[in-house]
N, CA, C and O atoms as a printed pandas DataFrame, in Angstrom:
     atom_number atom_name residue_name chain_id  residue_number  x_coord  y_coord  z_coord
0              1         N          GLN        A               1  112.965  -11.940   49.875
1              2        CA          GLN        A               1  111.931  -11.633   50.505
2              3         C          GLN        A               1  112.866  -11.584   51.963
3              4         O          GLN        A               1  113.954  -12.144   51.827
4              5         N          VAL        A               2  112.646  -11.079   53.154
5              6        CA          VAL        A               2  113.166  -10.749   54.577
6              7         C          VAL        A               2  111.691  -11.018   55.479
7              8         O          VAL        A               2  110.550  -10.564   55.561
8              9         N          GLN        A               3  112.423  -11.911   55.985
9             10        CA          GLN        A               3  111.378  -11.662   57.365
10            11         C          GLN        A               3  111.584  -11.351   58.559
11            12         O          GLN        A               3  111.389  -12.437   59.104
12            13         N          LEU        A               4  111.999  -10.206   59.859
13            14        CA          LEU        A               4  111.999   -9.778   60.957
14            15         C          LEU        A               4  111.235   -9.953   62.202
15            16         O          LEU        A               4  110.014  -10.081   62.283
16            17         N          VAL        A               5  112.087   -9.944   63.158
17            18        CA          VAL        A               5  111.750  -10.644   64.357
18            19         C          VAL        A               5  112.094   -9.793   64.892
19            20         O          VAL        A               5  113.314   -9.942   64.829
20            21         N          GLU        A               6  111.843   -8.538   65.662
21            22        CA          GLU        A               6  112.383   -8.059   67.152
22            23         C          GLU        A               6  112.138   -8.862   68.180
23            24         O          GLU        A               6  111.241   -9.704   68.138
24            25         N          SER        A               7  113.265   -8.600   69.675
25            26        CA          SER        A               7  112.526   -8.670   71.251
26            27         C          SER        A               7  113.617   -7.614   71.766
27            28         O          SER        A               7  114.409   -6.829   71.245
28            29         N          GLY        A               8  113.143   -8.112   73.422
29            30        CA          GLY        A               8  113.887   -7.368   73.908
30            31         C          GLY        A               8  113.478   -5.733   74.335
31            32         O          GLY        A               8  114.083   -4.714   74.666
32            33         N          GLY        A               9  112.040   -6.173   74.102
33            34        CA          GLY        A               9  110.970   -5.030   74.350
34            35         C          GLY        A               9  110.848   -5.313   75.855
35            36         O          GLY        A               9  111.454   -6.321   76.218
36            37         N          GLY        A              10  109.897   -4.328   77.225
37            38        CA          GLY        A              10  109.432   -4.216   78.504
38            39         C          GLY        A              10  109.325   -3.589   79.035
39            40         O          GLY        A              10  109.102   -2.491   78.525
40            41         N          LEU        A              11  109.379   -3.681   80.468
41            42        CA          LEU        A              11  108.774   -2.671   81.192
42            43         C          LEU        A              11  110.308   -2.234   81.967
43            44         O          LEU        A              11  111.209   -2.977   82.356
44            45         N          VAL        A              12  110.183   -0.539   82.018
45            46        CA          VAL        A              12  111.318    0.225   82.316
46            47         C          VAL        A              12  110.861    1.308   83.153
47            48         O          VAL        A              12  109.850    2.005   83.067
48            49         N          GLN        A              13  111.909    1.305   84.066
49            50        CA          GLN        A              13  111.731    2.979   84.781
50            51         C          GLN        A              13  112.397    4.025   84.026
51            52         O          GLN        A              13  113.292    3.910   83.189
52            53         N          PRO        A              14  111.683    5.292   84.553
53            54        CA          PRO        A              14  112.172    6.543   83.495
54            55         C          PRO        A              14  113.728    6.791   84.064
55            56         O          PRO        A              14  114.455    6.939   85.047
56            57         N          GLY        A              15  113.640    6.727   82.903
57            58        CA          GLY        A              15  115.430    6.618   83.065
58            59         C          GLY        A              15  116.593    5.976   82.882
59            60         O          GLY        A              15  117.783    6.281   82.811
60            61         N          GLY        A              16  115.527    4.401   82.790
61            62        CA          GLY        A              16  116.139    3.475   82.030
62            63         C          GLY        A              16  116.221    3.045   81.243
63            64         O          GLY        A              16  115.733    3.694   80.319
64            65         N          SER        A              17  116.893    1.562   80.794
65            66        CA          SER        A              17  117.705    1.624   79.487
66            67         C          SER        A              17  117.203    0.029   79.129
67            68         O          SER        A              17  116.983   -0.909   79.895
68            69         N          LEU        A              18  117.115    0.118   77.644
69            70        CA          LEU        A              18  116.396   -0.601   77.279
70            71         C          LEU        A              18  117.267   -1.147   75.807
71            72         O          LEU        A              18  117.930   -0.282   75.233
72            73         N          ARG        A              19  117.255   -2.369   75.300
73            74        CA          ARG        A              19  118.302   -2.904   74.034
74            75         C          ARG        A              19  116.968   -4.243   73.029
75            76         O          ARG        A              19  116.450   -5.339   73.249
76            77         N          LEU        A              20  116.983   -3.084   71.826
77            78        CA          LEU        A              20  116.019   -4.608   71.353
78            79         C          LEU        A              20  116.576   -4.524   70.700
79            80         O          LEU        A              20  117.139   -3.469   70.408
80            81         N          SER        A              21  116.757   -5.942   69.939
81            82        CA          SER        A              21  117.002   -6.438   68.838
82            83         C          SER        A              21  116.399   -6.905   67.069
83            84         O          SER        A              21  115.170   -6.965   67.111
84            85         N          CYS        A              22  116.719   -7.097   66.208
85            86        CA          CYS        A              22  115.704   -6.757   65.455
86            87         C          CYS        A              22  116.593   -8.358   64.276
87            88         O          CYS        A              22  117.633   -8.274   63.623
88            89         N          ALA        A              23  116.021   -9.124   64.367
89            90        CA          ALA        A              23  117.280  -10.604   63.262
90            91         C          ALA        A              23  116.061  -10.358   62.078
91            92         O          ALA        A              23  114.940   -9.848   62.055
92            93         N          ALA        A              24  116.860  -10.950   61.235
93            94        CA          ALA        A              24  116.608  -10.319   59.885
94            95         C          ALA        A              24  116.718  -12.340   59.174
95            96         O          ALA        A              24  117.300  -13.206   59.828
96            97         N          SER        A              25  116.320  -12.507   58.386
97            98        CA          SER        A              25  116.463  -13.985   57.756
98            99         C          SER        A              25  116.341  -12.967   55.816
99           100         O          SER        A              25  115.864  -11.929   55.357
100          101         N          GLY        A              26  117.384  -14.567   55.192
101          102        CA          GLY        A              26  117.904  -13.734   54.243
102          103         C          GLY        A              26  119.425  -13.586   53.869
103          104         O          GLY        A              26  119.967  -12.869   54.710
104          105         N          ARG        A              27  119.994  -13.864   53.241
105          106        CA          ARG        A              27  121.230  -13.744   52.603
106          107         C          ARG        A              27  121.980  -12.626   52.142
107          108         O          ARG        A              27  123.176  -12.549   51.862
108          109         N          THR        A              28  120.908  -11.616   52.104
109          110        CA          THR        A              28  120.623   -9.997   51.213
110          111         C          THR        A              28  120.965   -8.859   52.614
111          112         O          THR        A              28  120.737   -7.665   52.419
112          113         N          PHE        A              29  121.353   -9.182   53.597
113          114        CA          PHE        A              29  120.653   -8.613   55.196
114          115         C          PHE        A              29  121.197   -6.740   54.137
115          116         O          PHE        A              29  120.680   -5.802   53.530
116          117         N          SER        A              30  122.892   -7.415   54.700
117          118        CA          SER        A              30  123.732   -6.277   53.974
118          119         C          SER        A              30  123.407   -5.040   53.208
119          120         O          SER        A              30  123.585   -3.853   53.481
120          121         N          THR        A              31  122.853   -5.668   52.119
121          122        CA          THR        A              31  121.884   -4.230   50.901
122          123         C          THR        A              31  120.938   -3.679   51.259
123          124         O          THR        A              31  120.360   -2.910   50.490
124          125         N          TYR        A              32  120.425   -3.928   52.708
125          126        CA          TYR        A              32  118.477   -2.923   53.099
126          127         C          TYR        A              32  119.131   -2.105   53.994
127          128         O          TYR        A              32  120.018   -2.365   54.808
128          129         N          VAL        A              33  118.554   -1.063   53.720
129          130        CA          VAL        A              33  118.349    0.117   54.518
130          131         C          VAL        A              33  117.740   -0.450   56.200
131          132         O          VAL        A              33  116.910   -1.359   56.178
132          133         N          MET        A              34  117.985   -0.135   56.979
133          134        CA          MET        A              34  117.118   -0.638   58.115
134          135         C          MET        A              34  116.929    0.411   59.047
135          136         O          MET        A              34  117.922    1.046   59.403
136          137         N          GLY        A              35  115.647    0.735   59.564
137          138        CA          GLY        A              35  115.127    1.479   60.249
138          139         C          GLY        A              35  113.952    0.713   61.722
139          140         O          GLY        A              35  113.469   -0.415   61.825
140          141         N          TRP        A              36  113.870    1.741   62.497
141          142        CA          TRP        A              36  112.740    1.710   63.728
142          143         C          TRP        A              36  112.290    2.652   63.194
143          144         O          TRP        A              36  112.516    3.560   62.394
144          145         N          PHE        A              37  111.079    1.905   64.296
145          146        CA          PHE        A              37  109.634    3.168   63.857
146          147         C          PHE        A              37  108.872    2.809   65.611
147          148         O          PHE        A              37  109.086    2.011   66.523
148          149         N          ARG        A              38  108.233    3.568   65.422
149          150        CA          ARG        A              38  107.462    3.189   66.554
150          151         C          ARG        A              38  105.535    3.367   66.261
151          152         O          ARG        A              38  104.993    3.689   65.204
152          153         N          GLN        A              39  104.976    3.086   67.366
153          154        CA          GLN        A              39  103.510    3.528   67.333
154          155         C          GLN        A              39  102.975    3.344   68.952
155          156         O          GLN        A              39  102.906    2.265   69.541
156          157         N          ALA        A              40  102.622    4.655   69.500
157          158        CA          ALA        A              40  101.541    4.943   70.763
158          159         C          ALA        A              40  100.279    4.500   70.169
159          160         O          ALA        A              40   99.996    4.406   68.975
160          161         N          PRO        A              41   99.648    4.271   71.085
161          162        CA          PRO        A              41   98.084    4.073   71.303
162          163         C          PRO        A              41   97.473    5.560   70.372
163          164         O          PRO        A              41   97.973    6.646   70.663
164          165         N          GLY        A              42   96.659    5.507   69.549
165          166        CA          GLY        A              42   95.947    7.472   69.443
166          167         C          GLY        A              42   97.056    7.535   68.214
167          168         O          GLY        A              42   96.683    8.138   67.208
168          169         N          LYS        A              43   98.379    6.969   68.209
169          170        CA          LYS        A              43   99.054    8.231   67.259
170          171         C          LYS        A              43   99.248    7.201   66.188
171          172         O          LYS        A              43   98.648    6.131   66.082
172          173         N          GLU        A              44  100.264    7.734   65.342
173          174        CA          GLU        A              44  100.380    7.512   64.007
174          175         C          GLU        A              44  102.106    7.101   64.294
175          176         O          GLU        A              44  102.869    7.635   65.099
176          177         N          ARG        A              45  102.384    5.987   63.348
177          178        CA          ARG        A              45  103.477    5.202   63.260
178          179         C          ARG        A              45  104.756    6.497   62.618
179          180         O          ARG        A              45  104.768    6.899   61.454
180          181         N          GLU        A              46  105.803    6.982   63.795
181          182        CA          GLU        A              46  106.539    6.899   63.435
182          183         C          GLU        A              46  107.996    6.323   63.516
183          184         O          GLU        A              46  108.448    5.324   64.075
184          185         N          PHE        A              47  108.835    7.764   62.410
185          186        CA          PHE        A              47  110.165    7.597   62.548
186          187         C          PHE        A              47  111.391    7.700   63.439
187          188         O          PHE        A              47  112.133    8.652   63.200
188          189         N          VAL        A              48  111.738    6.859   64.452
189          190        CA          VAL        A              48  112.890    7.011   65.058
190          191         C          VAL        A              48  113.938    6.709   64.705
191          192         O          VAL        A              48  114.541    7.695   65.131
192          193         N          THR        A              49  114.895    5.945   64.118
193          194        CA          THR        A              49  116.098    5.769   63.320
194          195         C          THR        A              49  116.159    4.627   62.194
195          196         O          THR        A              49  115.404    3.668   62.031
196          197         N          ALA        A              50  117.244    5.010   61.496
197          198        CA          ALA        A              50  117.400    4.298   60.432
198          199         C          ALA        A              50  119.024    4.476   60.341
199          200         O          ALA        A              50  119.522    5.447   60.910
200          201         N          ILE        A              51  120.038    3.349   59.477
201          202        CA          ILE        A              51  120.976    2.608   59.337
202          203         C          ILE        A              51  121.114    2.440   58.219
203          204         O          ILE        A              51  120.245    1.924   57.517
204          205         N          SER        A              52  122.356    2.878   57.752
205          206        CA          SER        A              52  122.484    2.253   55.964
206          207         C          SER        A              52  123.212    0.936   55.963
207          208         O          SER        A              52  123.794    0.381   56.895
208          209         N          TRP        A              53  123.020    0.486   54.478
209          210        CA          TRP        A              53  123.665   -0.669   54.833
210          211         C          TRP        A              53  125.376   -0.609   55.256
211          212         O          TRP        A              53  125.515   -1.597   55.978
212          213         N          SER        A              54  125.828   -0.376   55.218
213          214        CA          SER        A              54  127.245   -0.188   55.383
214          215         C          SER        A              54  126.784   -0.025   56.566
215          216         O          SER        A              54  125.663   -0.277   56.124
216          217         N          GLY        A              55  126.479    0.263   58.272
217          218        CA          GLY        A              55  126.220    0.460   59.045
218          219         C          GLY        A              55  127.029    2.287   59.112
219          220         O          GLY        A              55  126.775    3.133   59.969
220          221         N          GLY        A              56  127.775    2.404   58.204
221          222        CA          GLY        A              56  128.216    4.332   58.044
222          223         C          GLY        A              56  127.922    5.358   58.223
223          224         O          GLY        A              56  128.504    6.434   58.362
224          225         N          THR        A              57  126.550    4.880   58.221
225          226        CA          THR        A              57  125.290    6.716   58.175
226          227         C          THR        A              57  124.501    6.062   58.790
227          228         O          THR        A              57  124.397    4.835   58.799
228          229         N          THR        A              58  123.672    7.110   59.548
229          230        CA          THR        A              58  122.472    6.250   60.586
230          231         C          THR        A              58  121.560    8.292   60.813
231          232         O          THR        A              58  122.106    9.387   60.955
232          233         N          TRP        A              59  120.653    8.051   60.767
233          234        CA          TRP        A              59  118.927    9.009   60.969
234          235         C          TRP        A              59  118.901    8.324   62.436
235          236         O          TRP        A              59  118.964    7.187   62.904
236          237         N          TYR        A              60  118.731   10.085   63.047
237          238        CA          TYR        A              60  117.735    9.758   64.090
238          239         C          TYR        A              60  116.655   11.097   63.647
239          240         O          TYR        A              60  116.725   11.944   62.756
240          241         N          ALA        A              61  115.579   10.803   64.810
241          242        CA          ALA        A              61  114.656   11.902   64.815
242          243         C          ALA        A              61  114.609   12.737   65.990
243          244         O          ALA        A              61  115.015   12.375   67.095
244          245         N          ASP        A              62  114.154   13.752   65.753
245          246        CA          ASP        A              62  115.126   14.831   67.129
246          247         C          ASP        A              62  114.512   14.233   68.530
247          248         O          ASP        A              62  115.111   14.641   69.525
248          249         N          SER        A              63  113.584   13.471   68.739
249          250        CA          SER        A              63  112.615   13.358   69.537
250          251         C          SER        A              63  113.903   12.386   70.078
251          252         O          SER        A              63  114.158   12.782   71.215
252          253         N          VAL        A              64  114.741   11.360   69.740
253          254        CA          VAL        A              64  115.485   10.184   70.134
254          255         C          VAL        A              64  117.225   10.588   70.180
255          256         O          VAL        A              64  118.188    9.971   70.635
256          257         N          LYS        A              65  117.098   11.940   69.469
257          258        CA          LYS        A              65  118.899   11.726   69.415
258          259         C          LYS        A              65  120.149   12.074   70.889
259          260         O          LYS        A              65  119.757   12.470   71.986
260          261         N          GLY        A              66  120.922   11.936   70.713
261          262        CA          GLY        A              66  121.714   11.647   72.140
262          263         C          GLY        A              66  120.955   10.599   73.169
263          264         O          GLY        A              66  121.685   10.784   74.143
264          265         N          ARG        A              67  120.159    9.796   73.538
265          266        CA          ARG        A              67  119.464    9.264   74.030
266          267         C          ARG        A              67  119.303    7.802   72.980
267          268         O          ARG        A              67  119.040    6.772   73.600
268          269         N          PHE        A              68  119.395    7.722   72.004
269          270        CA          PHE        A              68  119.114    6.054   71.700
270          271         C          PHE        A              68  120.811    5.968   69.902
271          272         O          PHE        A              68  121.407    6.554   68.999
272          273         N          THR        A              69  120.604    4.794   70.645
273          274        CA          THR        A              69  121.833    4.295   69.070
274          275         C          THR        A              69  121.387    3.494   68.743
275          276         O          THR        A              69  121.000    2.548   69.428
276          277         N          ILE        A              70  121.273    3.672   67.200
277          278        CA          ILE        A              70  121.208    2.640   65.923
278          279         C          ILE        A              70  122.927    1.575   65.631
279          280         O          ILE        A              70  124.031    1.913   65.204
280          281         N          SER        A              71  122.428    0.393   66.064
281          282        CA          SER        A              71  124.021   -0.552   64.870
282          283         C          SER        A              71  123.350   -1.823   64.192
283          284         O          SER        A              71  122.199   -2.243   64.310
284          285         N          ARG        A              72  124.231   -2.225   63.577
285          286        CA          ARG        A              72  124.402   -3.225   62.647
286          287         C          ARG        A              72  125.014   -4.445   62.918
287          288         O          ARG        A              72  126.114   -4.318   63.454
288          289         N          ASP        A              73  124.640   -5.607   62.714
289          290        CA          ASP        A              73  126.068   -6.777   62.654
290          291         C          ASP        A              73  125.241   -7.310   61.165
291          292         O          ASP        A              73  124.137   -7.852   61.112
292          293         N          ASN        A              74  126.057   -7.003   60.138
293          294        CA          ASN        A              74  125.613   -7.722   59.088
294          295         C          ASN        A              74  125.937   -9.016   59.137
295          296         O          ASN        A              74  125.219   -9.765   58.473
296          297         N          ALA        A              75  127.120   -9.647   59.943
297          298        CA          ALA        A              75  127.238  -10.909   60.218
298          299         C          ALA        A              75  126.381  -12.058   60.865
299          300         O          ALA        A              75  126.647  -13.259   60.824
300          301         N          LYS        A              76  125.620  -11.637   61.291
301          302        CA          LYS        A              76  124.792  -11.933   62.399
302          303         C          LYS        A              76  123.367  -11.277   61.454
303          304         O          LYS        A              76  122.218  -11.611   61.741
304          305         N          ASN        A              77  123.537  -10.775   60.863
305          306        CA          ASN        A              77  121.920  -10.431   59.951
306          307         C          ASN        A              77  121.412   -9.686   61.204
307          308         O          ASN        A              77  120.406  -10.150   61.740
308          309         N          THR        A              78  121.932   -8.689   61.686
309          310        CA          THR        A              78  120.892   -8.187   63.048
310          311         C          THR        A              78  121.076   -6.548   63.414
311          312         O          THR        A              78  122.229   -6.132   63.301
312          313         N          VAL        A              79  120.287   -5.805   63.742
313          314        CA          VAL        A              79  120.172   -4.822   64.300
314          315         C          VAL        A              79  119.509   -4.259   65.661
315          316         O          VAL        A              79  118.658   -4.829   66.343
316          317         N          TYR        A              80  120.130   -2.955   65.896
317          318        CA          TYR        A              80  120.224   -3.014   67.246
318          319         C          TYR        A              80  119.649   -1.687   67.643
319          320         O          TYR        A              80  119.991   -0.699   66.994
320          321         N          LEU        A              81  118.881   -1.574   68.559
321          322        CA          LEU        A              81  118.370   -0.343   69.001
322          323         C          LEU        A              81  118.853    0.042   70.036
323          324         O          LEU        A              81  117.792   -0.313   70.550
324          325         N          GLN        A              82  119.515    0.491   71.005
325          326        CA          GLN        A              82  120.030    0.683   72.102
326          327         C          GLN        A              82  119.258    2.234   73.112
327          328         O          GLN        A              82  120.027    3.143   73.424
328          329         N          MET        A              83  118.248    2.293   73.374
329          330        CA          MET        A              83  117.326    3.268   73.985
330          331         C          MET        A              83  117.907    3.297   75.631
331          332         O          MET        A              83  117.831    2.359   76.424
332          333         N          ASN        A              84  118.729    5.173   75.986
333          334        CA          ASN        A              84  118.918    5.132   77.273
334          335         C          ASN        A              84  118.264    6.211   77.398
335          336         O          ASN        A              84  117.549    6.673   76.509
336          337         N          SER        A              85  118.494    6.870   78.837
337          338        CA          SER        A              85  117.162    7.725   79.699
338          339         C          SER        A              85  115.867    7.863   78.596
339          340         O          SER        A              85  115.584    8.518   77.593
340          341         N          LEU        A              86  115.363    6.964   79.331
341          342        CA          LEU        A              86  113.975    6.601   78.207
342          343         C          LEU        A              86  112.815    7.022   79.648
343          344         O          LEU        A              86  112.814    6.955   80.877
344          345         N          LYS        A              87  112.036    7.412   78.669
345          346        CA          LYS        A              87  110.569    8.825   79.041
346          347         C          LYS        A              87  109.678    7.847   78.922
347          348         O          LYS        A              87  109.689    6.764   78.337
348          349         N          PRO        A              88  108.582    8.653   79.851
349          350        CA          PRO        A              88  107.570    7.909   79.606
350          351         C          PRO        A              88  106.539    8.263   77.615
351          352         O          PRO        A              88  105.506    7.832   77.103
352          353         N          GLU        A              89  107.455    9.074   77.259
353          354        CA          GLU        A              89  106.605    9.480   76.340
354          355         C          GLU        A              89  107.446    8.272   74.957
355          356         O          GLU        A              89  107.061    8.228   73.788
356          357         N          ASP        A              90  108.409    7.575   75.439
357          358        CA          ASP        A              90  108.786    6.539   74.407
358          359         C          ASP        A              90  108.027    5.633   74.978
359          360         O          ASP        A              90  108.968    5.066   75.532
360          361         N          THR        A              91  107.287    5.138   75.245
361          362        CA          THR        A              91  105.768    4.044   75.559
362          363         C          THR        A              91  105.347    4.035   74.053
363          364         O          THR        A              91  105.069    4.999   73.339
364          365         N          ALA        A              92  105.367    2.781   73.767
365          366        CA          ALA        A              92  105.297    2.193   72.089
366          367         C          ALA        A              92  104.806    0.984   71.848
367          368         O          ALA        A              92  104.579    0.057   72.625
368          369         N          VAL        A              93  104.663    1.076   70.704
369          370        CA          VAL        A              93  105.315   -0.510   70.108
370          371         C          VAL        A              93  106.677   -0.569   69.270
371          372         O          VAL        A              93  106.357   -0.835   68.111
372          373         N          TYR        A              94  107.392   -0.497   69.325
373          374        CA          TYR        A              94  108.425   -0.592   68.262
374          375         C          TYR        A              94  108.495   -1.457   66.777
375          376         O          TYR        A              94  107.882   -2.523   66.839
376          377         N          TYR        A              95  108.973   -1.244   65.803
377          378        CA          TYR        A              95  108.913   -2.080   65.042
378          379         C          TYR        A              95  110.031   -1.698   64.152
379          380         O          TYR        A              95  110.230   -0.514   63.879
380          381         N          CYS        A              96  110.797   -2.690   63.672
381          382        CA          CYS        A              96  111.986   -2.547   62.689
382          383         C          CYS        A              96  111.628   -2.946   61.128
383          384         O          CYS        A              96  110.935   -3.950   60.962
384          385         N          ALA        A              97  112.022   -2.283   60.108
385          386        CA          ALA        A              97  111.492   -2.413   58.879
386          387         C          ALA        A              97  112.414   -2.438   58.143
387          388         O          ALA        A              97  113.526   -2.336   58.660
388          389         N          ALA        A              98  112.316   -2.583   56.667
389          390        CA          ALA        A              98  113.775   -2.854   56.002
390          391         C          ALA        A              98  113.594   -2.379   54.538
391          392         O          ALA        A              98  112.409   -2.542   54.246
392          393         N          VAL        A              99  114.037   -2.046   53.877
393          394        CA          VAL        A              99  114.385   -1.617   52.228
394          395         C          VAL        A              99  115.019   -1.583   52.033
395          396         O          VAL        A              99  115.854   -0.935   52.664
396          397         N          ARG        A             100  115.358   -2.428   50.653
397          398        CA          ARG        A             100  116.514   -2.092   50.258
398          399         C          ARG        A             100  116.664   -1.452   48.694
399          400         O          ARG        A             100  116.183   -1.687   47.586
400          401         N          THR        A             101  117.890   -0.242   49.451
401          402        CA          THR        A             101  117.501    1.060   49.001
402          403         C          THR        A             101  119.108    2.076   49.464
403          404         O          THR        A             101  119.827    1.638   50.362
404          405         N          ILE        A             102  119.367    2.994   48.954
405          406        CA          ILE        A             102  120.461    3.386   49.053
406          407         C          ILE        A             102  120.474    5.091   49.350
407          408         O          ILE        A             102  121.472    5.797   49.494
408          409         N          VAL        A             103  119.389    5.404   49.381
409          410        CA          VAL        A             103  118.698    6.380   50.084
410          411         C          VAL        A             103  117.975    6.923   51.061
411          412         O          VAL        A             103  116.759    6.836   50.885
412          413         N          VAL        A             104  118.282    7.388   51.911
413          414        CA          VAL        A             104  118.014    7.932   52.921
414          415         C          VAL        A             104  115.967    7.889   52.935
415          416         O          VAL        A             104  115.147    8.687   52.482
416          417         N          VAL        A             105  115.814    6.622   53.648
417          418        CA          VAL        A             105  114.108    6.653   54.410
418          419         C          VAL        A             105  113.309    6.966   55.417
419          420         O          VAL        A             105  113.165    6.035   56.209
420          421         N          THR        A             106  112.715    7.974   55.688
421          422        CA          THR        A             106  112.147    8.275   56.825
422          423         C          THR        A             106  110.548    7.728   57.143
423          424         O          THR        A             106  110.022    7.489   58.230
424          425         N          ALA        A             107  110.002    7.629   55.780
425          426        CA          ALA        A             107  108.432    8.017   55.967
426          427         C          ALA        A             107  108.367    5.913   55.958
427          428         O          ALA        A             107  109.062    5.124   55.317
428          429         N          PRO        A             108  107.258    5.660   56.935
429          430        CA          PRO        A             108  106.820    4.590   56.799
430          431         C          PRO        A             108  106.574    3.654   55.405
431          432         O          PRO        A             108  107.010    2.538   55.120
432          433         N          SER        A             109  105.733    4.535   54.694
433          434        CA          SER        A             109  105.566    4.190   53.795
434          435         C          SER        A             109  106.998    3.615   52.724
435          436         O          SER        A             109  106.729    2.891   51.765
436          437         N          GLY        A             110  108.029    3.895   52.918
437          438        CA          GLY        A             110  109.291    4.114   51.748
438          439         C          GLY        A             110  109.481    2.379   52.387
439          440         O          GLY        A             110  110.072    1.540   51.707
440          441         N          TYR        A             111  108.877    2.035   53.787
441          442        CA          TYR        A             111  109.561    0.277   53.236
442          443         C          TYR        A             111  108.653   -0.860   52.982
443          444         O          TYR        A             111  107.425   -0.845   53.072
444          445         N          ASP        A             112  109.294   -1.690   52.705
445          446        CA          ASP        A             112  109.332   -2.956   52.327
446          447         C          ASP        A             112  108.658   -4.070   53.042
447          448         O          ASP        A             112  107.720   -4.791   52.702
448          449         N          TYR        A             113  109.371   -4.022   54.110
449          450        CA          TYR        A             113  109.261   -5.207   55.297
450          451         C          TYR        A             113  109.456   -4.229   56.710
451          452         O          TYR        A             113  109.979   -3.133   56.913
452          453         N          TRP        A             114  108.487   -5.608   57.882
453          454        CA          TRP        A             114  108.041   -5.064   58.357
454          455         C          TRP        A             114  108.314   -6.346   59.845
455          456         O          TRP        A             114  108.184   -7.539   59.570
456          457         N          GLY        A             115  108.644   -5.973   61.184
457          458        CA          GLY        A             115  108.353   -6.874   61.882
458          459         C          GLY        A             115  107.577   -7.040   62.787
459          460         O          GLY        A             115  107.578   -5.943   63.346
460          461         N          GLN        A             116  106.817   -7.762   63.387
461          462        CA          GLN        A             116  105.544   -7.591   64.105
462          463         C          GLN        A             116  104.954   -6.507   65.488
463          464         O          GLN        A             116  103.837   -6.214   65.913
464          465         N          GLY        A             117  106.823   -6.018   65.995
465          466        CA          GLY        A             117  106.651   -5.129   67.346
466          467         C          GLY        A             117  106.952   -6.431   68.268
467          468         O          GLY        A             117  106.925   -7.661   68.317
468          469         N          THR        A             118  107.301   -5.076   69.054
469          470        CA          THR        A             118  107.603   -5.183   70.520
470          471         C          THR        A             118  107.535   -4.359   71.183
471          472         O          THR        A             118  108.007   -3.382   70.602
472          473         N          GLN        A             119  106.975   -3.932   72.825
473          474        CA          GLN        A             119  106.046   -3.160   73.247
474          475         C          GLN        A             119  107.241   -2.821   74.078
475          476         O          GLN        A             119  108.060   -3.728   74.230
476          477         N          VAL        A             120  107.462   -1.742   74.602
477          478        CA          VAL        A             120  108.201   -0.760   75.318
478          479         C          VAL        A             120  107.228   -0.513   76.806
479          480         O          VAL        A             120  106.088   -0.964   76.915
480          481         N          THR        A             121  107.559   -0.136   77.316
481          482        CA          THR        A             121  106.710    0.796   78.468
482          483         C          THR        A             121  107.311    1.101   79.234
483          484         O          THR        A             121  107.966    0.322   79.926
484          485         N          VAL        A             122  107.288    2.464   79.382
485          486        CA          VAL        A             122  108.119    3.437   80.378
486          487         C          VAL        A             122  107.455    4.210   81.766
487          488         O          VAL        A             122  107.103    5.389   81.800
488          489         N          SER        A             123  107.390    3.381   82.721
489          490        CA          SER        A             123  106.270    3.319   83.799
490          491         C          SER        A             123  106.893    3.289   85.362
491          492         O          SER        A             123  107.336    2.230   85.805
492          493         N          SER        A             124  106.896    4.393   86.085
493          494        CA          SER        A             124  107.270    3.717   87.758
494          495         C          SER        A             124  106.655    2.960   88.434
495          496         O          SER        A             124  107.085    2.630   89.539
């Protein structure tokens, strides 16, 4: 069982930056692929980025490539999402998710554990 708690969301102006954190419980964090998803009002939850258990491989949605960076610290059981050059269309609730696998997982249905989400609002 893994419990995930996101933090770091807030209100930021267009072009600004935010860093989200996701703290995980459990002693097997390093064996999980970790992902970030987001969901805007009236829209489906969408894949943002994911990172392999070792941190050596990352995947990004085209919409965030070059602006967002995912990283993890297995010693701290934490995954991070650095978001730069934020746009109003990045406004959403951001969710951290985990699945114990070695393959690429970009579909929400492929993840077993979810955090409660943190709101990110990009507005002037």
